[in-house]
DNA sequence: TATGAATGAGGTTTCATTCAT
DNA sequence: TATGAATGAAACCTCATTCAT
């Protein structure tokens, strides 16, 4: 634990990314200034451009959800278990780095930008859902995967953005149970 | 045919909206300047703010479709039929004529602001979903209503923002059928 | 007499030009910031770009000596009288707008820039000296004109840039008398 | 002959000074970057600060005209001969180290800085001209010395900065002859 | 009401300078 | 000791937005 992190490229980069994540999550792309991010990180605004080239690139790197373990690791899980895992990740988990929201939701907030939409699409369809579709049985697994993605995304939005009362008041177990019944037609044999 | 369109408020507004639609569609939000839009419309840039308040609001209005009437009328429908109707209006309707943007997404984009979030919550929970919950049988109809709302919201986002391929490629009938099976646990007796 | 000059385009432009003249004169092109000029003029820095497009253009317009009357008007004067007039203009006169220096000297201070050098050459050779050469008798009037120009320029430099003591202490009459004897070989018949 | 000049403090210093002289002479203080100088010298930019402390100090040390032999050596010359010598040194000579200009002219190019102006004044008045004044006959030799200095300075400026055509085209003999006639009233008995 | 001058915040770059190896 | 990466200040310029006429 070094008392001063000065002259430490990695630490500076990380500090910028952390600060950017929070600011972007809370105030969106346009509502966030490079100077504010730098101030939060305690460094000079110029370093944003030294390390990331542009505000857009910083955004792209800051708000970039890693493919969650549930999909990335080699473990073979059933689609039903996977759906439950994703529910945890997207809806129920605490994303402190992102101000309590899943990065995908954060990106949604800045979806006015074409680049953000493209990033969103790539992360979601090419990242999450395609791997998910591969484990789904029956016909048109892609469509079913996307509908499951829609439900997860929607739940995340309802919870964090809309602040829907019943969803937030319900116990995780209750939510999981209802969710399981809803996605059953998607993850089970037709 | 008036030789000059000056002093015609409605025409000026319409001209601004038309010009904005075109510019925004071609060059995106950031690539479009207020001055360019005003120049295209042949009016002073300040009128954008007089009539629309801000560039963002002009964007929102330029690419905004009409609010769907699905829940507004007094017709009494069963929960299952209502869900199907909403699916049509929110998800399947052809938004391309309006630039492919759903009004809820526009609000979602500004959800960094607390006022917008509150408005979103009020319209969605107190407006749409409560009426929907009243028609749902079984326990905790609110939670189920919100989960249905989440699915609809998510589907809209997937289609227009994310541009998910399978959802856009699937026939409306196919989507409706799958959707019906998914929402069955929500709209039917427990 | 308006107490406030706000919202007055002409006054703002003039204020910027005045402030720019002084700053550029004293600190050179690179030593002067747009913000400082704007602060001196009491306006926003952005107006520099609104009215002049760039710092360079502001410089070009601010430090642009009008051809002095001594050469511009149609009056036919002898070369000797003209030299005396120029001595006044370049060396002895008070150029309060330019911080006490002739614009040509001010340009000299920024002559590191190629554009400034070109502007300097054009003003001096094509403006002042060619007209002067036309009135000189004898052989190679251009060379003599340029040597006279050199003396005038040098005197200006000595006085304001170098701050030479004797030249500043001497009475104008004394300087004029000595100057007249020195330039005599240039302005008289060979 | 060492294959590499690394680890040779004196050589590095000298290389930096040489490179600095040329860059500063051609592009002025502000137009010259420390990195460019270091690149020309083939060393790391940080060495500028190791050896000279700052860019300003490097400038001061690089652009420091030695008192020319014409005045420094003990030889007793007449004022007329001296003027001719100075003409050679300041105007006609090739100052290859300084990019073809006398160091005094080089300093003039950076005279936006107060320190440079002070250095210029000291070199010129206290160095060159005072010694020159001591050899001048008649009344007010200082004033005459400064006027001679002005002519020399002005000629240098005209030649290198302004790029005056006739002065550069004329043969050295022609220039010397005309110069001699002009300075005659200064160097001769009144 | 319509105009256009004024504004200030923000993105980006350049550059002198300093620390860590 | 010499290097080069890291730093931060300052600058330019654009653009959405507001204000006075």
mmCIF file with all atom_site columns, N, CA and C in Angstrom, chain D residues 68-92:
data_model
loop_
_atom_site.group_PDB
_atom_site.id
_atom_site.type_symbol
_atom_site.label_atom_id
_atom_site.label_alt_id
_atom_site.label_comp_id
_atom_site.label_asym_id
_atom_site.label_entity_id
_atom_site.label_seq_id
_atom_site.pdbx_PDB_ins_code
_atom_site.Cartn_x
_atom_site.Cartn_y
_atom_site.Cartn_z
_atom_site.occupancy
_atom_site.B_iso_or_equiv
_atom_site.pdbx_formal_charge
_atom_site.auth_seq_id
_atom_site.auth_comp_id
_atom_site.auth_asym_id
_atom_site.auth_atom_id
_atom_site.pdbx_PDB_model_num
ATOM 1  N N  . UNK D 1 68 ? 32.558 41.027 -30.137 1.00 0.00 ? 68 UNK D N  1
ATOM 2  C CA . UNK D 1 68 ? 33.372 40.705 -31.323 1.00 0.00 ? 68 UNK D CA 1
ATOM 3  C C  . UNK D 1 68 ? 34.787 41.260 -31.194 1.00 0.00 ? 68 UNK D C  1
ATOM 4  N N  . UNK D 1 69 ? 35.679 40.653 -31.938 1.00 0.00 ? 69 UNK D N  1
ATOM 5  C CA . UNK D 1 69 ? 37.080 41.042 -31.852 1.00 0.00 ? 69 UNK D CA 1
ATOM 6  C C  . UNK D 1 69 ? 37.277 42.506 -32.182 1.00 0.00 ? 69 UNK D C  1
ATOM 7  N N  . UNK D 1 70 ? 36.490 42.955 -33.092 1.00 0.00 ? 70 UNK D N  1
ATOM 8  C CA . UNK D 1 70 ? 36.632 44.332 -33.541 1.00 0.00 ? 70 UNK D CA 1
ATOM 9  C C  . UNK D 1 70 ? 36.655 45.316 -32.395 1.00 0.00 ? 70 UNK D C  1
ATOM 10 N N  . UNK D 1 71 ? 35.976 44.962 -31.319 1.00 0.00 ? 71 UNK D N  1
ATOM 11 C CA . UNK D 1 71 ? 35.945 45.871 -30.178 1.00 0.00 ? 71 UNK D CA 1
ATOM 12 C C  . UNK D 1 71 ? 36.713 45.311 -28.993 1.00 0.00 ? 71 UNK D C  1
ATOM 13 N N  . UNK D 1 72 ? 36.832 44.017 -28.989 1.00 0.00 ? 72 UNK D N  1
ATOM 14 C CA . UNK D 1 72 ? 37.396 43.412 -27.792 1.00 0.00 ? 72 UNK D CA 1
ATOM 15 C C  . UNK D 1 72 ? 38.913 43.478 -27.763 1.00 0.00 ? 72 UNK D C  1
ATOM 16 N N  . UNK D 1 73 ? 39.521 43.269 -28.886 1.00 0.00 ? 73 UNK D N  1
ATOM 17 C CA . UNK D 1 73 ? 40.981 43.259 -28.835 1.00 0.00 ? 73 UNK D CA 1
ATOM 18 C C  . UNK D 1 73 ? 41.503 44.660 -28.579 1.00 0.00 ? 73 UNK D C  1
ATOM 19 N N  . UNK D 1 74 ? 42.733 44.720 -28.277 1.00 0.00 ? 74 UNK D N  1
ATOM 20 C CA . UNK D 1 74 ? 43.306 46.009 -27.897 1.00 0.00 ? 74 UNK D CA 1
ATOM 21 C C  . UNK D 1 74 ? 43.652 46.899 -29.068 1.00 0.00 ? 74 UNK D C  1
ATOM 22 N N  . UNK D 1 75 ? 43.505 46.375 -30.250 1.00 0.00 ? 75 UNK D N  1
ATOM 23 C CA . UNK D 1 75 ? 43.905 47.165 -31.412 1.00 0.00 ? 75 UNK D CA 1
ATOM 24 C C  . UNK D 1 75 ? 43.186 48.507 -31.436 1.00 0.00 ? 75 UNK D C  1
ATOM 25 N N  . UNK D 1 76 ? 43.951 49.496 -31.718 1.00 0.00 ? 76 UNK D N  1
ATOM 26 C CA . UNK D 1 76 ? 43.353 50.834 -31.785 1.00 0.00 ? 76 UNK D CA 1
ATOM 27 C C  . UNK D 1 76 ? 43.013 51.143 -33.234 1.00 0.00 ? 76 UNK D C  1
ATOM 28 N N  . UNK D 1 77 ? 41.737 51.328 -33.464 1.00 0.00 ? 77 UNK D N  1
ATOM 29 C CA . UNK D 1 77 ? 41.330 51.624 -34.829 1.00 0.00 ? 77 UNK D CA 1
ATOM 30 C C  . UNK D 1 77 ? 40.547 52.919 -34.842 1.00 0.00 ? 77 UNK D C  1
ATOM 31 N N  . UNK D 1 78 ? 40.486 53.497 -35.957 1.00 0.00 ? 78 UNK D N  1
ATOM 32 C CA . UNK D 1 78 ? 39.693 54.712 -36.056 1.00 0.00 ? 78 UNK D CA 1
ATOM 33 C C  . UNK D 1 78 ? 38.216 54.331 -36.062 1.00 0.00 ? 78 UNK D C  1
ATOM 34 N N  . UNK D 1 79 ? 37.384 55.314 -35.775 1.00 0.00 ? 79 UNK D N  1
ATOM 35 C CA . UNK D 1 79 ? 35.950 55.058 -35.731 1.00 0.00 ? 79 UNK D CA 1
ATOM 36 C C  . UNK D 1 79 ? 35.437 54.604 -37.086 1.00 0.00 ? 79 UNK D C  1
ATOM 37 N N  . UNK D 1 80 ? 35.955 55.182 -38.143 1.00 0.00 ? 80 UNK D N  1
ATOM 38 C CA . UNK D 1 80 ? 35.478 54.827 -39.483 1.00 0.00 ? 80 UNK D CA 1
ATOM 39 C C  . UNK D 1 80 ? 35.796 53.375 -39.791 1.00 0.00 ? 80 UNK D C  1
ATOM 40 N N  . UNK D 1 81 ? 37.023 52.974 -39.461 1.00 0.00 ? 81 UNK D N  1
ATOM 41 C CA . UNK D 1 81 ? 37.385 51.583 -39.708 1.00 0.00 ? 81 UNK D CA 1
ATOM 42 C C  . UNK D 1 81 ? 36.518 50.651 -38.856 1.00 0.00 ? 81 UNK D C  1
ATOM 43 N N  . UNK D 1 82 ? 36.302 51.103 -37.653 1.00 0.00 ? 82 UNK D N  1
ATOM 44 C CA . UNK D 1 82 ? 35.504 50.297 -36.751 1.00 0.00 ? 82 UNK D CA 1
ATOM 45 C C  . UNK D 1 82 ? 34.088 50.105 -37.284 1.00 0.00 ? 82 UNK D C  1
ATOM 46 N N  . UNK D 1 83 ? 33.507 51.167 -37.782 1.00 0.00 ? 83 UNK D N  1
ATOM 47 C CA . UNK D 1 83 ? 32.155 51.083 -38.326 1.00 0.00 ? 83 UNK D CA 1
ATOM 48 C C  . UNK D 1 83 ? 32.129 50.092 -39.473 1.00 0.00 ? 83 UNK D C  1
ATOM 49 N N  . UNK D 1 84 ? 33.132 50.169 -40.299 1.00 0.00 ? 84 UNK D N  1
ATOM 50 C CA . UNK D 1 84 ? 33.197 49.238 -41.419 1.00 0.00 ? 84 UNK D CA 1
ATOM 51 C C  . UNK D 1 84 ? 33.333 47.809 -40.922 1.00 0.00 ? 84 UNK D C  1
ATOM 52 N N  . UNK D 1 85 ? 34.135 47.636 -39.913 1.00 0.00 ? 85 UNK D N  1
ATOM 53 C CA . UNK D 1 85 ? 34.285 46.301 -39.338 1.00 0.00 ? 85 UNK D CA 1
ATOM 54 C C  . UNK D 1 85 ? 32.953 45.778 -38.813 1.00 0.00 ? 85 UNK D C  1
ATOM 55 N N  . UNK D 1 86 ? 32.281 46.633 -38.096 1.00 0.00 ? 86 UNK D N  1
ATOM 56 C CA . UNK D 1 86 ? 30.994 46.224 -37.533 1.00 0.00 ? 86 UNK D CA 1
ATOM 57 C C  . UNK D 1 86 ? 29.979 45.908 -38.627 1.00 0.00 ? 86 UNK D C  1
ATOM 58 N N  . UNK D 1 87 ? 30.020 46.688 -39.679 1.00 0.00 ? 87 UNK D N  1
ATOM 59 C CA . UNK D 1 87 ? 29.116 46.399 -40.793 1.00 0.00 ? 87 UNK D CA 1
ATOM 60 C C  . UNK D 1 87 ? 29.330 44.974 -41.273 1.00 0.00 ? 87 UNK D C  1
ATOM 61 N N  . UNK D 1 88 ? 30.606 44.633 -41.373 1.00 0.00 ? 88 UNK D N  1
ATOM 62 C CA . UNK D 1 88 ? 30.909 43.267 -41.766 1.00 0.00 ? 88 UNK D CA 1
ATOM 63 C C  . UNK D 1 88 ? 30.321 42.261 -40.783 1.00 0.00 ? 88 UNK D C  1
ATOM 64 N N  . UNK D 1 89 ? 30.574 42.516 -39.546 1.00 0.00 ? 89 UNK D N  1
ATOM 65 C CA . UNK D 1 89 ? 30.192 41.534 -38.531 1.00 0.00 ? 89 UNK D CA 1
ATOM 66 C C  . UNK D 1 89 ? 28.685 41.400 -38.399 1.00 0.00 ? 89 UNK D C  1
ATOM 67 N N  . UNK D 1 90 ? 28.027 42.532 -38.364 1.00 0.00 ? 90 UNK D N  1
ATOM 68 C CA . UNK D 1 90 ? 26.599 42.489 -38.066 1.00 0.00 ? 90 UNK D CA 1
ATOM 69 C C  . UNK D 1 90 ? 25.770 42.201 -39.305 1.00 0.00 ? 90 UNK D C  1
ATOM 70 N N  . UNK D 1 91 ? 26.208 42.720 -40.427 1.00 0.00 ? 91 UNK D N  1
ATOM 71 C CA . UNK D 1 91 ? 25.348 42.635 -41.594 1.00 0.00 ? 91 UNK D CA 1
ATOM 72 C C  . UNK D 1 91 ? 25.839 41.654 -42.634 1.00 0.00 ? 91 UNK D C  1
ATOM 73 N N  . UNK D 1 92 ? 27.107 41.748 -42.949 1.00 0.00 ? 92 UNK D N  1
ATOM 74 C CA . UNK D 1 92 ? 27.568 41.003 -44.113 1.00 0.00 ? 92 UNK D CA 1
ATOM 75 C C  . UNK D 1 92 ? 28.107 39.623 -43.781 1.00 0.00 ? 92 UNK D C  1
#
